[in-house]
Coordinates of C-alpha atoms in Angstrom, one line a residue:
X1 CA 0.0 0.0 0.0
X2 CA 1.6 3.6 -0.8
X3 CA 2.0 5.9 1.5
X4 CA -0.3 9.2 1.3
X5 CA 2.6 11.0 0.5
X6 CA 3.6 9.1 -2.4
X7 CA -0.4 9.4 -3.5
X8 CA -0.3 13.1 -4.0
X9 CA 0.0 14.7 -7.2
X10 CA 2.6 17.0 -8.3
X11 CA -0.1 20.3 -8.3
X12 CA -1.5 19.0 -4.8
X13 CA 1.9 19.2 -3.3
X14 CA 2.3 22.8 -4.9
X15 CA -0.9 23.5 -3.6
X16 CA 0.2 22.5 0.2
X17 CA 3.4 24.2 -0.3
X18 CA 1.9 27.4 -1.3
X19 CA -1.0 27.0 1.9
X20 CA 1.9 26.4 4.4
X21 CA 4.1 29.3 2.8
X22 CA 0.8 31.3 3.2
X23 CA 0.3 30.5 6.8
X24 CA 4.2 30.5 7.3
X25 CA 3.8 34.0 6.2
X26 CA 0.7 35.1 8.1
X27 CA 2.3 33.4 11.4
X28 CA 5.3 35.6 10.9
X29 CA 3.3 38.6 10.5
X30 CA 1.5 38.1 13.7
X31 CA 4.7 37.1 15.5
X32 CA 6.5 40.3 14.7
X33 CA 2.9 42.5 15.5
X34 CA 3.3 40.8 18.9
X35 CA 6.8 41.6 19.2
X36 CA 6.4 45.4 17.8
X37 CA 3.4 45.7 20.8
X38 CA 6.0 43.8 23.2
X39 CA 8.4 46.3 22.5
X40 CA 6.4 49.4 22.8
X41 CA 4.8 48.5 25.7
X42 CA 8.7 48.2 27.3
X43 CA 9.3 51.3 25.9
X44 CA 6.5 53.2 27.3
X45 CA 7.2 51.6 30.8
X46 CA 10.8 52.2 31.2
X47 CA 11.7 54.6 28.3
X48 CA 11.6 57.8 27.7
X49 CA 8.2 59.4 26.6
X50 CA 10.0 62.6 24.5
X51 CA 8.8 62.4 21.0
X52 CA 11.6 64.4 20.0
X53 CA 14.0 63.5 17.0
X54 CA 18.3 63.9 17.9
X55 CA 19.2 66.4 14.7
X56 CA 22.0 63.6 14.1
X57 CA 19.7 61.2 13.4
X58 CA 17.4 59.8 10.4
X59 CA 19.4 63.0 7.9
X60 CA 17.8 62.5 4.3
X61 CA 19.3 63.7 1.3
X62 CA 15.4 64.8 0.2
X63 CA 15.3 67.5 2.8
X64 CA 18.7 67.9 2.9
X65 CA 19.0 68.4 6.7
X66 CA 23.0 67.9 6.6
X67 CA 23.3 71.2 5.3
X68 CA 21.3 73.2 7.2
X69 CA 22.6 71.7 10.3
X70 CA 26.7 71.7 9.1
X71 CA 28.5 75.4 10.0
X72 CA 28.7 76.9 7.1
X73 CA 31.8 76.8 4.9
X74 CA 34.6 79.0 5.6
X75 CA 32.9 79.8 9.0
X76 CA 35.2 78.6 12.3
X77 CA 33.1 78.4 15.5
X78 CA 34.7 80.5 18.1
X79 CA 37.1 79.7 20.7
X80 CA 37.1 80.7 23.8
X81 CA 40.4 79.8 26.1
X82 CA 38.9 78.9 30.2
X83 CA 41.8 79.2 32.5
X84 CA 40.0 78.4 35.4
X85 CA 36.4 77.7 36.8
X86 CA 34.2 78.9 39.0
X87 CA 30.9 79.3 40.7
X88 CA 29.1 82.2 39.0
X89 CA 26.7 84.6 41.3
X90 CA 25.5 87.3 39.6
X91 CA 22.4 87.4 36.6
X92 CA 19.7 85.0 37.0
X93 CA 20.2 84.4 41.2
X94 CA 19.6 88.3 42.1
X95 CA 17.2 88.4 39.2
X96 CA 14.9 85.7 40.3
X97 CA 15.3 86.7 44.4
X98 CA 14.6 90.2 43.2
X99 CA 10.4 89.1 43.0
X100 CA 10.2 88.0 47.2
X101 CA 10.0 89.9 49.9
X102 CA 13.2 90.3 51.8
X103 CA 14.1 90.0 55.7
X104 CA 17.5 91.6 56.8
X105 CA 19.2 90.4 59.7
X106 CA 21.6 92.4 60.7
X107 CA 25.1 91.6 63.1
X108 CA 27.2 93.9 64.8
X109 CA 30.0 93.6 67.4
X110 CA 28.8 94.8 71.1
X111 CA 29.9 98.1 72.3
X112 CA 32.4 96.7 74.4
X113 CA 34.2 94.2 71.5
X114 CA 34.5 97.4 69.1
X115 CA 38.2 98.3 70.4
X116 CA 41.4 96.9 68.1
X117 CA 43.4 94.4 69.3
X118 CA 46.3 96.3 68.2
X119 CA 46.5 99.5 69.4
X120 CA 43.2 99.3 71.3
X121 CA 41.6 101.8 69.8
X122 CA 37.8 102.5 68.9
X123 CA 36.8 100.4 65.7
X124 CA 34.3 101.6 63.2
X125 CA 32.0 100.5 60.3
X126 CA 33.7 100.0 57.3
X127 CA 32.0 97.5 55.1
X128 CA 29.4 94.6 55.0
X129 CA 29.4 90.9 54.2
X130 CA 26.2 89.9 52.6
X131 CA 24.9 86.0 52.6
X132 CA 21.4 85.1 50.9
X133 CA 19.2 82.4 51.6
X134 CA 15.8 81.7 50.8
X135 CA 13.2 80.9 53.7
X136 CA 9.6 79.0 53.5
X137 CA 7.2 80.3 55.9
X138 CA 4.7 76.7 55.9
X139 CA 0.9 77.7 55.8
X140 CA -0.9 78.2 58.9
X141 CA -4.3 78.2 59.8
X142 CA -6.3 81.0 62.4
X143 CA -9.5 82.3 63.0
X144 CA -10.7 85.8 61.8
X145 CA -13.6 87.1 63.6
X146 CA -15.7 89.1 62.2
X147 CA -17.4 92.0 64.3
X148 CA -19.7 94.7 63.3
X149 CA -20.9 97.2 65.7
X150 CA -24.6 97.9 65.9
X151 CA -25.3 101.7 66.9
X152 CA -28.8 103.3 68.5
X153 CA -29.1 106.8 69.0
X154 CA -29.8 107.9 73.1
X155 CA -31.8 110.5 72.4
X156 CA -34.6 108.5 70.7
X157 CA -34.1 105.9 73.3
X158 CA -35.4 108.5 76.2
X159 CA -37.7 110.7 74.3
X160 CA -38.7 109.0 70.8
X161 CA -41.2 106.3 70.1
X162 CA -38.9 104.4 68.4
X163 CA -35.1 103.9 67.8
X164 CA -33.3 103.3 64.3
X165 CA -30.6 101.2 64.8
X166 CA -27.8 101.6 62.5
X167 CA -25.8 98.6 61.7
X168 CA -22.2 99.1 60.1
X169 CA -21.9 97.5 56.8
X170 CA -20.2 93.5 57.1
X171 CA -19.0 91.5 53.5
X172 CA -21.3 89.2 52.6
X173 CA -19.3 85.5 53.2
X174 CA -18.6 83.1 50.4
X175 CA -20.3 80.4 51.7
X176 CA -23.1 81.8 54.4
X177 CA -23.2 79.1 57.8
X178 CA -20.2 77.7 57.3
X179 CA -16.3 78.4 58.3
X180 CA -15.3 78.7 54.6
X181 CA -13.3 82.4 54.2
X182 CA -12.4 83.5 50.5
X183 CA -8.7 82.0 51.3
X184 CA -9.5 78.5 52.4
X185 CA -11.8 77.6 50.2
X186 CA -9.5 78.9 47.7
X187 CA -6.7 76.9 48.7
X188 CA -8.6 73.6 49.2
X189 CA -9.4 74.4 45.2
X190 CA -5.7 75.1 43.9
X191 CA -4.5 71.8 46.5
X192 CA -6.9 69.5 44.4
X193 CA -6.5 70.9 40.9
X194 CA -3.2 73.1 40.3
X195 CA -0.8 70.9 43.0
X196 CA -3.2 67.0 42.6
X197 CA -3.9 66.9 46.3
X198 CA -6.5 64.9 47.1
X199 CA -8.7 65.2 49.9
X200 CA -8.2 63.1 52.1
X201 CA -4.6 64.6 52.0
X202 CA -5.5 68.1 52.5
X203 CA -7.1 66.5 55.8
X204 CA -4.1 65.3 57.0
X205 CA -1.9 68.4 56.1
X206 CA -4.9 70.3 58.3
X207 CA -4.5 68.2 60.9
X208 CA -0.8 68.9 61.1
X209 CA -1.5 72.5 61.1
X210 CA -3.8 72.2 64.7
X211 CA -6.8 72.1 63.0
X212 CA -9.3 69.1 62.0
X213 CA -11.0 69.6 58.5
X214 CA -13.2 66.6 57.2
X215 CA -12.7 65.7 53.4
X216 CA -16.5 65.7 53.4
X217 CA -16.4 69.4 54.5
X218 CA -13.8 70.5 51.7
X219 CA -15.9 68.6 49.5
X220 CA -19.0 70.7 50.6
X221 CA -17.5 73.8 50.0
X222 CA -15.7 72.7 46.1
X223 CA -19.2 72.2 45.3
X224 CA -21.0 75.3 46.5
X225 CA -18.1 77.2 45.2
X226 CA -18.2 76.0 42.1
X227 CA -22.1 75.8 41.9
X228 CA -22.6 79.1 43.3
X229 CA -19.7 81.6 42.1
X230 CA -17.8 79.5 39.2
X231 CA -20.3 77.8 36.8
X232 CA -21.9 81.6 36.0
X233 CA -18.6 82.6 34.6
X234 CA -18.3 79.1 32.8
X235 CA -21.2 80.3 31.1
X236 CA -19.4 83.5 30.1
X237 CA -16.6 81.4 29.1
X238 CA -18.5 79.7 26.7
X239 CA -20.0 82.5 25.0
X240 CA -16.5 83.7 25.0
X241 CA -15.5 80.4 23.3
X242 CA -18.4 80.0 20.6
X243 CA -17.8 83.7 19.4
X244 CA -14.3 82.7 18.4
X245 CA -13.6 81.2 14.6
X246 CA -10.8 78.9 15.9
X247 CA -11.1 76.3 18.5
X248 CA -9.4 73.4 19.6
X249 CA -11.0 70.2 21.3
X250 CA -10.2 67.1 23.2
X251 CA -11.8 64.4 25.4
X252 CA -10.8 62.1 28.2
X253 CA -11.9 59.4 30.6
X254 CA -13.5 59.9 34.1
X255 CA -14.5 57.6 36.5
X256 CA -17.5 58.7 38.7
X257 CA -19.0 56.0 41.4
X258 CA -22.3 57.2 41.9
X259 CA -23.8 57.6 38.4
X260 CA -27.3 56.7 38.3
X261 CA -27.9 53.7 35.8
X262 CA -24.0 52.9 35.5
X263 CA -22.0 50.9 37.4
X264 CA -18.9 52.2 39.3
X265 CA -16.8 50.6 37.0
X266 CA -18.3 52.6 34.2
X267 CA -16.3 55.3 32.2
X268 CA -17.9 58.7 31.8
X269 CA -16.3 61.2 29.8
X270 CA -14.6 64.9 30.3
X271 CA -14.5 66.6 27.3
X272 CA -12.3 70.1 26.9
X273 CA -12.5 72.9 24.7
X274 CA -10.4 76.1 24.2
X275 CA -9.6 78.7 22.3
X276 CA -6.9 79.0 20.0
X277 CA -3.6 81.1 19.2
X278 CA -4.3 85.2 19.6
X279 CA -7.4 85.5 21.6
X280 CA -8.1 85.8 25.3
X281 CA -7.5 82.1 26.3
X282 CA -10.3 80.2 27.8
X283 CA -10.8 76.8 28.5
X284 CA -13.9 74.7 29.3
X285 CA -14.2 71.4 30.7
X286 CA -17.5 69.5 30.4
X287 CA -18.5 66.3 32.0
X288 CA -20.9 64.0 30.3
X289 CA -21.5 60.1 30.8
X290 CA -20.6 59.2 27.7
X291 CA -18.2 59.5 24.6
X292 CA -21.1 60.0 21.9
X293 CA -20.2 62.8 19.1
X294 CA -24.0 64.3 20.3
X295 CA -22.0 66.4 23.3
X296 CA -19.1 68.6 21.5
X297 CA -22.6 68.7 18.8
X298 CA -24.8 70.2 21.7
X299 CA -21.7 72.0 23.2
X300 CA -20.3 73.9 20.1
X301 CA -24.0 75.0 18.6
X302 CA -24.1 78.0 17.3
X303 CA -20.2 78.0 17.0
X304 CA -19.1 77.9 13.1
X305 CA -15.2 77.7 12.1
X306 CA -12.2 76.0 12.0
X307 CA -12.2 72.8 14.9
X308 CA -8.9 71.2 16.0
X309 CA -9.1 67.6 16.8
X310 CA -7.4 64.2 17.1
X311 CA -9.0 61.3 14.4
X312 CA -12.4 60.3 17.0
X313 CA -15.3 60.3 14.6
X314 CA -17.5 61.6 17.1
X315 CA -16.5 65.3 16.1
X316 CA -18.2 64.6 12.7
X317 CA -21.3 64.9 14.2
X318 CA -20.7 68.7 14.6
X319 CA -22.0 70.6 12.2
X320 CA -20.8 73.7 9.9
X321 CA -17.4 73.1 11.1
X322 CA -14.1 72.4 9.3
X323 CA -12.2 69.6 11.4
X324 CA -8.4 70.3 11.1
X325 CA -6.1 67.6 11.9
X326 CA -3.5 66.6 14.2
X327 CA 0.3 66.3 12.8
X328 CA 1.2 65.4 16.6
X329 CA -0.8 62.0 16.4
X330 CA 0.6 60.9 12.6
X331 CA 4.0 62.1 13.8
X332 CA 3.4 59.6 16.6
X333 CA 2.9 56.9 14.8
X334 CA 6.0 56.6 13.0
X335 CA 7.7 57.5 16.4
X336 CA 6.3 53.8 17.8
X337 CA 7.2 52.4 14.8
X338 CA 10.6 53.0 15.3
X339 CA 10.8 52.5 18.8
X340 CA 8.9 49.2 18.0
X341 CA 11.9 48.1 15.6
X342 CA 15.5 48.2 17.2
X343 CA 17.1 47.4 14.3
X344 CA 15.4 50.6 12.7
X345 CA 16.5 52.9 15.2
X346 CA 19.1 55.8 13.7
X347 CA 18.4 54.4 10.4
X348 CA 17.2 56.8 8.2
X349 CA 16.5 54.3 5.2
X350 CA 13.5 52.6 6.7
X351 CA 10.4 53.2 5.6
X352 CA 9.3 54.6 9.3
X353 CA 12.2 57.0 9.8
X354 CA 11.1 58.2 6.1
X355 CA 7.5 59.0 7.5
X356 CA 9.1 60.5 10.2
X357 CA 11.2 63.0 8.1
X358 CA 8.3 64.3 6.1
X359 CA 6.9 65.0 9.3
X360 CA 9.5 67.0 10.8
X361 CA 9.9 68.6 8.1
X362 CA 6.7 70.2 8.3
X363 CA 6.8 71.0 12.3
X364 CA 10.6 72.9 11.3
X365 CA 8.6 75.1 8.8
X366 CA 5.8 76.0 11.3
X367 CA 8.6 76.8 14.2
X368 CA 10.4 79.3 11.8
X369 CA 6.8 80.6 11.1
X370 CA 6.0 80.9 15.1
X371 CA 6.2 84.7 15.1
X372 CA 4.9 85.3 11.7
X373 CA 1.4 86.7 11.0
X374 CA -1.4 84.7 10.0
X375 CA -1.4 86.0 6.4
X376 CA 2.6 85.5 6.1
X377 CA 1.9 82.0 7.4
X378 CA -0.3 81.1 5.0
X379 CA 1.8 82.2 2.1
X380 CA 4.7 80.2 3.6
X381 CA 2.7 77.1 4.1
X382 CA 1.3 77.2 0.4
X383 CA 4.8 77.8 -1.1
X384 CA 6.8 75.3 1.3
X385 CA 4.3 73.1 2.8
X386 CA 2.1 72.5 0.1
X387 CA 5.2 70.3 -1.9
X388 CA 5.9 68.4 1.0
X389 CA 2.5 67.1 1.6
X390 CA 2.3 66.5 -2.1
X391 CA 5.3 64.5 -1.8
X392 CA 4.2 62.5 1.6
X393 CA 1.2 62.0 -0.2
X394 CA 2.9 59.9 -2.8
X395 CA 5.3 58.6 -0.8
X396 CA 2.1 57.0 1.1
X397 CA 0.0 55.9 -1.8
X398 CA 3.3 53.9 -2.6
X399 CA 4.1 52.3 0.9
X400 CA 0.2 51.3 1.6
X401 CA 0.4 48.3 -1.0
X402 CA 3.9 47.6 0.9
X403 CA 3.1 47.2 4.4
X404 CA 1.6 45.1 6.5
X405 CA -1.9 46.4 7.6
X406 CA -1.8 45.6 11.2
X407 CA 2.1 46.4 11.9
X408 CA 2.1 49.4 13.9
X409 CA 4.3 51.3 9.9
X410 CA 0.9 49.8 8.5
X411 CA -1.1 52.1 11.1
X412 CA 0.9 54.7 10.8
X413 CA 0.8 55.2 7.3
X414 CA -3.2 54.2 7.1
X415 CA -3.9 57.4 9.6
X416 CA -2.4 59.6 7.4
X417 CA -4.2 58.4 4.3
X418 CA -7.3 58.4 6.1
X419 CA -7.1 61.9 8.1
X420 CA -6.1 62.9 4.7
X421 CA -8.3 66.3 4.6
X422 CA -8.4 66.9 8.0
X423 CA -4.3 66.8 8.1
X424 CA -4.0 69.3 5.3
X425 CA -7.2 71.5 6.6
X426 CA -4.3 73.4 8.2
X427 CA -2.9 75.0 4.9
X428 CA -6.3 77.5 4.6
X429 CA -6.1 79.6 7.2
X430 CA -2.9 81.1 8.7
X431 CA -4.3 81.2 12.0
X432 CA -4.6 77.2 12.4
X433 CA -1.7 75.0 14.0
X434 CA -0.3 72.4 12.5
X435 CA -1.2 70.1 15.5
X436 CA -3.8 69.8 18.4
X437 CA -1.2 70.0 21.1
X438 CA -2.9 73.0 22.7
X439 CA -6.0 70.8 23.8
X440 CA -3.7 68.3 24.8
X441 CA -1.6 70.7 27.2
X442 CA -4.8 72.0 28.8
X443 CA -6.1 68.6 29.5
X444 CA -2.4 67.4 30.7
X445 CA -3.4 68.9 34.2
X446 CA -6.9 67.2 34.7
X447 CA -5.0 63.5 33.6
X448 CA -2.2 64.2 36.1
X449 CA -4.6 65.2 38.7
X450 CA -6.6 61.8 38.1
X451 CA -4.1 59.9 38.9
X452 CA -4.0 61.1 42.1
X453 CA -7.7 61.7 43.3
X454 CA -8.5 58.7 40.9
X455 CA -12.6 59.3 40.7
X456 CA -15.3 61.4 41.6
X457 CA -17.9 60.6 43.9
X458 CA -20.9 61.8 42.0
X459 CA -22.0 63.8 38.9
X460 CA -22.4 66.5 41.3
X461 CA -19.0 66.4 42.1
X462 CA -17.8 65.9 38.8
X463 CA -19.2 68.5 37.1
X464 CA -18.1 70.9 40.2
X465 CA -14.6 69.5 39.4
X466 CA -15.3 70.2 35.8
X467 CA -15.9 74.1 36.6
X468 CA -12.8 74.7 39.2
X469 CA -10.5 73.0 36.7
X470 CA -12.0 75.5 34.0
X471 CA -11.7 78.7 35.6
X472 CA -8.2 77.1 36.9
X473 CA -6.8 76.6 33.7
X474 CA -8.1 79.5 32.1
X475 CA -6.4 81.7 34.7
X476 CA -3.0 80.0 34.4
X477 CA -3.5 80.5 30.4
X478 CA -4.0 83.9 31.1
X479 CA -0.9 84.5 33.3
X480 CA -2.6 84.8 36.6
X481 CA -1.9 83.2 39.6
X482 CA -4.2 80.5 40.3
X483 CA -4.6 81.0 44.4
X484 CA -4.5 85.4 44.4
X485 CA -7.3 85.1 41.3
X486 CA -9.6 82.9 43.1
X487 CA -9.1 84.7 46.4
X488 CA -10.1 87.5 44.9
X489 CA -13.5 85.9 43.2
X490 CA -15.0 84.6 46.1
X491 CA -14.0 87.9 47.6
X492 CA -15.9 89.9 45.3
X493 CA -18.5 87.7 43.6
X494 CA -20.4 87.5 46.8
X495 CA -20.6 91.6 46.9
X496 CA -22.2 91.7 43.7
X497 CA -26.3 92.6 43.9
X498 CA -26.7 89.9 41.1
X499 CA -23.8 87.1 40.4
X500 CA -25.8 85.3 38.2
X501 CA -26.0 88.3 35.5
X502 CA -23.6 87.7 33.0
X503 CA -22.9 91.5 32.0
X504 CA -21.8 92.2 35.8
X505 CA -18.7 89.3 35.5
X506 CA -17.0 90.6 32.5
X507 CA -14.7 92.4 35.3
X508 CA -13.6 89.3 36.9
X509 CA -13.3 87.1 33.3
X510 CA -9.8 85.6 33.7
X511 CA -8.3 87.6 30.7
X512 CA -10.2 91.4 31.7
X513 CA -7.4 93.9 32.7
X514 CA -9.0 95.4 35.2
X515 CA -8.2 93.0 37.7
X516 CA -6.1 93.5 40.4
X517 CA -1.9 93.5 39.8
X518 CA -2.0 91.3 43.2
X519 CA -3.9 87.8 40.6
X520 CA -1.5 88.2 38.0
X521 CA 2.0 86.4 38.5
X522 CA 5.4 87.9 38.9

């Protein structure tokens, strides 16, 4: 009997050749996706997160970075001979002590040490030796009493039927029945959201002060604070924002434990918007339960311009706007393709460090165009960055039938084909940017802060969190100091006859200049 080798014909031993080459060939396509994700997840844990590219490294002859990098010819640096070292004192020390307050402690011999050893005779002053030092005076806590004196006139007390009784005028507190002042419930704010201090952290750092102040109280007063004083100049902010013609917009993941209808473990949604480059900065965070492209819809109506975003499909869904793209995210990709590929890595002929130049070579244009005018950007981009995206263009068309779909080169060069006209969107007005980087820094805080107070409690809280973090943000944006600005709000918001009326906060909007000296930073 043969054997069921020997039974086969010749084209049914091609044919199993080819299906094992086939799944030889899918096998080691999944092995080296697995090993690509292996190696990027290292990365990411123990690497370093920069994106940024060493000039020395992935030089094409296309953009011919060499040159513009080598000293020109003919041109020696210059030399400069050191014949010794030392510590230098002067410039940026004085310059940075000159913004605190200074405390001089002054020495002096006693009367009865001011004779010379010598001859015995009197001494006197003749210079000073001067040593600086810096000194923290820690927080403190203490109790200001509040007194007003109620007057009656003695004359109407003997003679008159009745007696007015003046009363001296008193501010109005920031949080009526409680022991919240202006400054603490400011500071409980800036702990949580500009420094990540948690609660229950605050309490402890109270308690080391002499006094004992429940989490659940700070809690109470975030929440009245924000409800009561911050979420009417939210409002204002977002008029502020929907009047603008550029924006910028971002989303991230919230946890809240108390979400009717959703279990603890459920993810609910912050989503941020902000203006863009040379306007008032403002930025808005907005809690919502889910991720659905109905809530930057609902948000933005009425807003109609130029939208930055990353590649979530949910911004489709709002209307008479032009989404521009992020370079940041398709630059990215190529970046984890490299890191990905060791044997790739200061290579410049692989296909991912090619990506990667066409890339940089756009962000190089837009940082010699930083200080340029809108309309001089524009004519720069359409004379300069029009031919490189033309290029990159074909270069991608070219590398798509060349790649593996599902390698992380694949996914890199698949974004940029299909963010196609949102990547480009940038060339039609001068005053867009090239990436989305400003949402990105704005919601940098809130994700930092997260992993430190990890969840919010309720939607309540959340969307209280949502506000202080807005007005927060928008203030640092603006070059105030965070603690001073919102001293002074819930200083003065409660003195105003109506703080809901939107026309009465303009003063106190985190870019007006007629607040005080004492909120903006040194």
């Amino acid at each position: 009997m043969k054997n069921e080798t020997e039974s086969l014909t010749l084209e049914q031993l091609q044919q199993q050749n080819e299906k094992l080459e086939q799944q030889n060939t899918e096998l080691s396509a999944k092995l080296k996706w697995y090993e690509e994700q292996f190696r990027l997840a290292q990365q990411k844990r123990f690497g370093a997160s920069s994106e940024k590219t060493h000039p020395d490294q992935l030089e094409l002859n296309l953009f011919n970075e060499a040159e513009v990098l080598a000293t020109p010819e003919g041109q020696v640096p210059e030399m400069e001979k050191v014949s010794y070292e030392r510590r230098k004192t002067s410039g940026k020390r004085e310059a940075d002590l000159s913004k605190l307050p200074v405390e001089t402690v002054t020495y002096t011999l006693e009367e009865g040490k001011q004779i010379c050893a010598c001859c015995s005779g009197s001494l006197h002053e003749m210079t000073t030796e001067t040593r600086s030092e810096i000194a923290v005076v820690p927080p403190q806590v203490k109790v200001i009493r509040h007194v007003r004196q109620v007057y009656a006139c003695r004359h109407c007390e003997r003679h008159g039927l009745q007696t007015p009784i003046v009363t001296a005028p008193m501010p109005n507190p920031v949080y009526p029945g409680s022991l919240a002042s202006p400054s603490a419930m400011a500071h409980v704010m800036c702990q949580k959201v500009v420094d990540s201090q948690p609660l229950y952290r605050q309490e402890q750092q109270f308690a080391r002060m002499g006094y004992t102040l429940s989490r659940q109280t700070m809690a109470n007063w975030m929440v009245y604070g924000a409800e009561q004083w911050l979420m009417p100049m939210i409002a204002e902010m977002k008029k502020h924002l929907l009047q603008q013609e550029t924006l910028h917009a971002d989303e991230t993941t919230l946890q809240v434990l108390r979400e009717p209808g959703k279990s603890a473990e459920a993810t609910s949604y912050l989503w941020l918007y902000r203006t863009g480059r040379g306007v008032p900065p403002a930025v808005v965070y907005d809690y919502q339960r889910t991720r659905g492209g109905e809530h930057p819809r609902d948000f933005l109506t009425g807003f109609k311009g130029y939208l930055h975003v990353d590649a979530y499909p949910g911004y489709h869904k709002v209307k008479d706007v032009t989404l521009v793209g992020c370079w940041a995210h398709a630059r990215r990709k190529y970046d984890e393709a490299l890191k990905a590929a060791p044997e790739a890595k200061g290579n410049p002929e692989t296909v991912a460090a090619q990506g990667l130049a066409y890339c940089n070579q756009l962000f190089a244009l837009e940082r010699e165009l930083k200080e340029a005018s809108p309309e001089e950007r524009h004519k720069a981009r359409a004379e300069r960055s029009r031919p490189v995206l033309e290029a990159y263009h074909v270069w991608l068309r070219q590398q798509k039938s060349r790649t593996m779909p599902k390698s992380l080169l694949g996914q890199a060069i698949a974004y940029s084909l299909n963010q196609w006209d949102k990547l480009t969107a940038f060339l039609k007005d001068g005053r867009l940017e090239l990436d989305n980087n400003r949402s990105e820094r704005s919601i940098k805080p809130f994700v930092i802060g997260r992993k430190n107070w990890l969840f919010a409690n309720t939607p309540r809280g959340a969307k209280s969190s949502a506000a202080v973090y807005s007005v927060i943000e928008s203030a640092k944006e603006n070059g105030l100091h965070p603690f001073r600005y919102l001293k002074y709000l819930f200083e003065q918001l409660p003195q105003l006859p109506d703080p809901q009326d939107l026309k009465t906060l303009e003063p106190y909007m985190p870019w007006s200049s007629s607040l005080p000296d004492t909120c903006r930073m040194p």
